[in-house]
């Protein structure tokens, strides 16, 4: 148990440390991701630091080795001279027990030391006789040389009879000093003794340290200068790019008169001039398209309004003929019925066109009020009961027991549901249609599920397009205009909601309408899933029509318009916001006329 508890504490502290490190490094990560100049300067500093550091280390190391080699060469030359002198002085003694031998060794050492004691930074000379323990070592100073002349060096010089060198460090007069210790045997008449020459490397160390300091300071200065140069160079390149990005953002925001400043004649100036030319061309094209769109909307609106007067006259005549059809011949009576039906369809099409023109002109307004969606759903299904009975479809309602209150425009919501349920009834292939209503604290969702032919791959991208039909040759029960779902999408957008479609061949289709409980709130999730839980789909994933909506942790929003694919499961990738609709007819026939297939 104590071990397990200790591991838990370690893991807890480790996670806390990781979180702290991430929070601390977050500004640096953001600067790295968002700033090209910061990345270039950082890479330049790191690369130049590695290069300058490696070069500086190489220069300092080579300088230190050169100084050491020079000191070794000098010591070797002096060592040969000192060995010859010691040989001449000591070879006169035939026996090691000669009483004058110690004084000769002392005199030789004093002469070889040149009167420069080690306490003043001079060299140390020592004569030893490892083969004759009775012959005491003689040194030019009272400094303890046991730390400098190691047993290994003594063994090498006395045993092998060659010249050897070591670098040792010892404390002399309270100062740590590095010595180059050189040892060589001195042949005599009675055998040989060992001469050790200890030269301090203080001068060489000081020179090497000065070289290292110079290289370090020079390297740091060079790295800083390279960083400054990189900053200046990248600024020359990044500044025009930033200007281009800001200008592009203003252009995308609708400020079509924005242009970049052109300075000079280099590649960046060419880029700025080309960008300005592109912006000017785009402005001309956008203005031209806007004018064409305005004329088209005006034409549609004018035609729709102008057709109202002759349509009213024709309607009055058709109503009179339809009322008196029983007195006509069967062929004439049938013509009157067909005329009445097509006039109904024509009037519905005009109504939809007027509504579309109001959406396009931006004149649609939301008349929001607190309403209960349960009776709205029930009212829609009751009005379509006759149509459902004619095609052999049953409508199943799954409604909550409590009221579902939301701030919506009841007329527009009813029209959306009328289109969705009517489509499901018409394409349900005689199978039940399920209408489900659910809500949470922020959103209300209605799904309409049919089990008919479904949607083929790619058709979920088109269902919200104007005048689009899955099968133009299909016999239509309702005589729809092909504008119902387009108007429904605009109605949903006007509420700030989503209208989404999912479909799979052979598995039917499901449409989901999601609206915020409070008008103006932003949706982040839907209370009902878009993909039904019954038989798994074999077709494409869901499509959402509407403006972009992202999950709470999404970094960037996605944008889409009606009919543009945006695959997603659960919460939508794109919302469907919306606009107004014409006055709804009271009869079931008029209601069904607004449904598209």
mmCIF file of C-alpha atoms in Angstrom, residues 109-252:
data_model
loop_
_atom_site.group_PDB
_atom_site.id
_atom_site.type_symbol
_atom_site.label_atom_id
_atom_site.label_comp_id
_atom_site.label_asym_id
_atom_site.label_seq_id
_atom_site.Cartn_x
_atom_site.Cartn_y
_atom_site.Cartn_z
ATOM 1 C CA UNK A 109 69.857 20.754 -8.260
ATOM 2 C CA UNK A 110 70.461 24.370 -7.194
ATOM 3 C CA UNK A 111 72.258 25.065 -10.452
ATOM 4 C CA UNK A 112 69.565 23.437 -12.562
ATOM 5 C CA UNK A 113 66.767 25.330 -10.727
ATOM 6 C CA UNK A 114 68.286 28.625 -11.924
ATOM 7 C CA UNK A 115 67.465 30.241 -8.591
ATOM 8 C CA UNK A 116 63.786 30.542 -9.451
ATOM 9 C CA UNK A 117 61.848 28.882 -6.586
ATOM 10 C CA UNK A 118 58.470 27.283 -7.187
ATOM 11 C CA UNK A 119 56.849 29.645 -4.689
ATOM 12 C CA UNK A 120 57.412 32.435 -7.227
ATOM 13 C CA UNK A 121 56.039 30.435 -10.135
ATOM 14 C CA UNK A 122 59.355 28.871 -11.134
ATOM 15 C CA UNK A 123 60.220 25.313 -12.077
ATOM 16 C CA UNK A 124 61.112 22.558 -9.632
ATOM 17 C CA UNK A 125 64.098 20.262 -10.088
ATOM 18 C CA UNK A 126 64.392 17.006 -8.171
ATOM 19 C CA UNK A 127 67.046 14.284 -8.136
ATOM 20 C CA UNK A 128 66.081 10.849 -6.841
ATOM 21 C CA UNK A 129 67.623 7.390 -6.731
ATOM 22 C CA UNK A 130 64.887 4.798 -6.644
ATOM 23 C CA UNK A 131 67.467 1.973 -6.714
ATOM 24 C CA UNK A 132 69.271 3.339 -3.643
ATOM 25 C CA UNK A 133 66.799 3.970 -0.815
ATOM 26 C CA UNK A 134 69.583 5.262 1.442
ATOM 27 C CA UNK A 135 70.238 8.097 -0.948
ATOM 28 C CA UNK A 136 67.645 10.742 -0.024
ATOM 29 C CA UNK A 137 65.916 12.757 -2.755
ATOM 30 C CA UNK A 138 67.112 16.311 -3.302
ATOM 31 C CA UNK A 139 64.710 19.047 -4.472
ATOM 32 C CA UNK A 140 65.215 22.669 -5.377
ATOM 33 C CA UNK A 141 62.396 23.708 -3.053
ATOM 34 C CA UNK A 142 60.722 22.637 0.104
ATOM 35 C CA UNK A 143 57.451 22.025 -1.738
ATOM 36 C CA UNK A 144 55.955 18.577 -1.294
ATOM 37 C CA UNK A 145 56.234 16.965 -4.703
ATOM 38 C CA UNK A 146 54.535 13.689 -3.780
ATOM 39 C CA UNK A 147 51.351 14.881 -5.538
ATOM 40 C CA UNK A 148 53.297 15.694 -8.700
ATOM 41 C CA UNK A 149 55.764 12.820 -8.961
ATOM 42 C CA UNK A 150 53.550 9.782 -8.834
ATOM 43 C CA UNK A 151 54.756 6.233 -8.165
ATOM 44 C CA UNK A 152 53.741 5.305 -11.688
ATOM 45 C CA UNK A 153 56.044 7.961 -13.135
ATOM 46 C CA UNK A 154 58.888 6.917 -10.839
ATOM 47 C CA UNK A 155 58.450 3.290 -11.845
ATOM 48 C CA UNK A 156 58.394 4.198 -15.534
ATOM 49 C CA UNK A 157 61.532 6.384 -15.356
ATOM 50 C CA UNK A 158 63.558 4.153 -13.009
ATOM 51 C CA UNK A 159 62.403 0.815 -14.377
ATOM 52 C CA UNK A 160 62.258 1.389 -18.101
ATOM 53 C CA UNK A 161 64.973 3.966 -18.307
ATOM 54 C CA UNK A 162 63.232 6.387 -20.635
ATOM 55 C CA UNK A 163 61.995 9.959 -20.585
ATOM 56 C CA UNK A 164 58.336 10.384 -19.599
ATOM 57 C CA UNK A 165 56.002 13.311 -19.072
ATOM 58 C CA UNK A 166 52.795 13.860 -17.078
ATOM 59 C CA UNK A 167 50.495 16.776 -16.412
ATOM 60 C CA UNK A 168 49.572 17.052 -12.752
ATOM 61 C CA UNK A 169 47.876 19.645 -10.570
ATOM 62 C CA UNK A 170 48.945 20.451 -7.005
ATOM 63 C CA UNK A 171 48.474 23.209 -4.459
ATOM 64 C CA UNK A 172 51.601 25.360 -4.269
ATOM 65 C CA UNK A 173 51.640 28.230 -1.765
ATOM 66 C CA UNK A 174 47.863 27.926 -1.407
ATOM 67 C CA UNK A 175 47.232 28.134 -5.167
ATOM 68 C CA UNK A 176 46.135 25.288 -7.404
ATOM 69 C CA UNK A 177 48.782 25.067 -10.118
ATOM 70 C CA UNK A 178 49.110 22.801 -13.109
ATOM 71 C CA UNK A 179 52.575 21.355 -13.783
ATOM 72 C CA UNK A 180 54.170 19.575 -16.687
ATOM 73 C CA UNK A 181 56.228 16.860 -14.956
ATOM 74 C CA UNK A 182 59.082 15.411 -16.997
ATOM 75 C CA UNK A 183 61.356 12.632 -15.759
ATOM 76 C CA UNK A 184 64.497 11.117 -17.226
ATOM 77 C CA UNK A 185 67.211 8.773 -15.931
ATOM 78 C CA UNK A 186 70.777 10.151 -15.435
ATOM 79 C CA UNK A 187 73.543 7.528 -15.931
ATOM 80 C CA UNK A 188 76.415 7.618 -13.384
ATOM 81 C CA UNK A 189 79.434 5.528 -12.520
ATOM 82 C CA UNK A 190 77.599 3.777 -9.701
ATOM 83 C CA UNK A 191 74.322 3.279 -11.582
ATOM 84 C CA UNK A 192 71.728 5.869 -12.465
ATOM 85 C CA UNK A 193 69.521 8.388 -10.680
ATOM 86 C CA UNK A 194 66.330 10.082 -11.883
ATOM 87 C CA UNK A 195 66.044 13.738 -12.739
ATOM 88 C CA UNK A 196 62.553 15.269 -12.550
ATOM 89 C CA UNK A 197 61.821 18.654 -14.026
ATOM 90 C CA UNK A 198 58.454 20.179 -12.957
ATOM 91 C CA UNK A 199 57.461 23.209 -15.034
ATOM 92 C CA UNK A 200 54.336 25.208 -14.066
ATOM 93 C CA UNK A 201 51.853 25.747 -16.928
ATOM 94 C CA UNK A 202 50.432 28.947 -15.470
ATOM 95 C CA UNK A 203 51.323 31.044 -18.485
ATOM 96 C CA UNK A 204 49.911 28.496 -20.906
ATOM 97 C CA UNK A 205 46.714 28.111 -18.858
ATOM 98 C CA UNK A 206 46.285 31.861 -18.717
ATOM 99 C CA UNK A 207 46.759 32.137 -22.460
ATOM 100 C CA UNK A 208 44.349 29.260 -23.104
ATOM 101 C CA UNK A 209 41.726 30.864 -20.841
ATOM 102 C CA UNK A 210 42.139 34.176 -22.615
ATOM 103 C CA UNK A 211 41.688 32.425 -25.954
ATOM 104 C CA UNK A 212 38.552 30.669 -24.667
ATOM 105 C CA UNK A 213 37.134 33.925 -23.316
ATOM 106 C CA UNK A 214 37.882 35.721 -26.564
ATOM 107 C CA UNK A 215 36.306 32.948 -28.601
ATOM 108 C CA UNK A 216 33.235 32.868 -26.303
ATOM 109 C CA UNK A 217 32.698 36.638 -26.413
ATOM 110 C CA UNK A 218 33.302 36.724 -30.148
ATOM 111 C CA UNK A 219 30.924 33.792 -30.666
ATOM 112 C CA UNK A 220 28.145 35.352 -28.586
ATOM 113 C CA UNK A 221 28.577 38.658 -30.388
ATOM 114 C CA UNK A 222 28.489 36.883 -33.734
ATOM 115 C CA UNK A 223 25.353 34.941 -32.784
ATOM 116 C CA UNK A 224 23.612 38.130 -31.656
ATOM 117 C CA UNK A 225 24.631 39.890 -34.850
ATOM 118 C CA UNK A 226 23.348 36.958 -36.907
ATOM 119 C CA UNK A 227 20.058 37.126 -34.999
ATOM 120 C CA UNK A 228 19.775 40.847 -35.690
ATOM 121 C CA UNK A 229 20.597 40.303 -39.355
ATOM 122 C CA UNK A 230 18.041 37.490 -39.574
ATOM 123 C CA UNK A 231 15.430 39.733 -37.927
ATOM 124 C CA UNK A 232 16.123 42.549 -40.371
ATOM 125 C CA UNK A 233 16.136 40.271 -43.407
ATOM 126 C CA UNK A 234 12.976 38.431 -42.409
ATOM 127 C CA UNK A 235 11.324 41.729 -41.606
ATOM 128 C CA UNK A 236 11.936 42.846 -45.176
ATOM 129 C CA UNK A 237 10.158 39.706 -46.396
ATOM 130 C CA UNK A 238 7.543 39.218 -43.686
ATOM 131 C CA UNK A 239 6.264 42.805 -43.584
ATOM 132 C CA UNK A 240 4.886 42.734 -47.154
ATOM 133 C CA UNK A 241 3.421 39.285 -46.484
ATOM 134 C CA UNK A 242 1.698 40.598 -43.361
ATOM 135 C CA UNK A 243 0.395 43.569 -45.328
ATOM 136 C CA UNK A 244 -0.915 41.161 -47.953
ATOM 137 C CA UNK A 245 -2.599 39.039 -45.267
ATOM 138 C CA UNK A 246 -4.245 42.062 -43.644
ATOM 139 C CA UNK A 247 -5.346 43.387 -47.029
ATOM 140 C CA UNK A 248 -6.770 39.971 -47.931
ATOM 141 C CA UNK A 249 -8.690 39.896 -44.637
ATOM 142 C CA UNK A 250 -10.155 43.322 -45.349
ATOM 143 C CA UNK A 251 -11.080 42.210 -48.847
ATOM 144 C CA UNK A 252 -12.786 39.102 -47.474
#
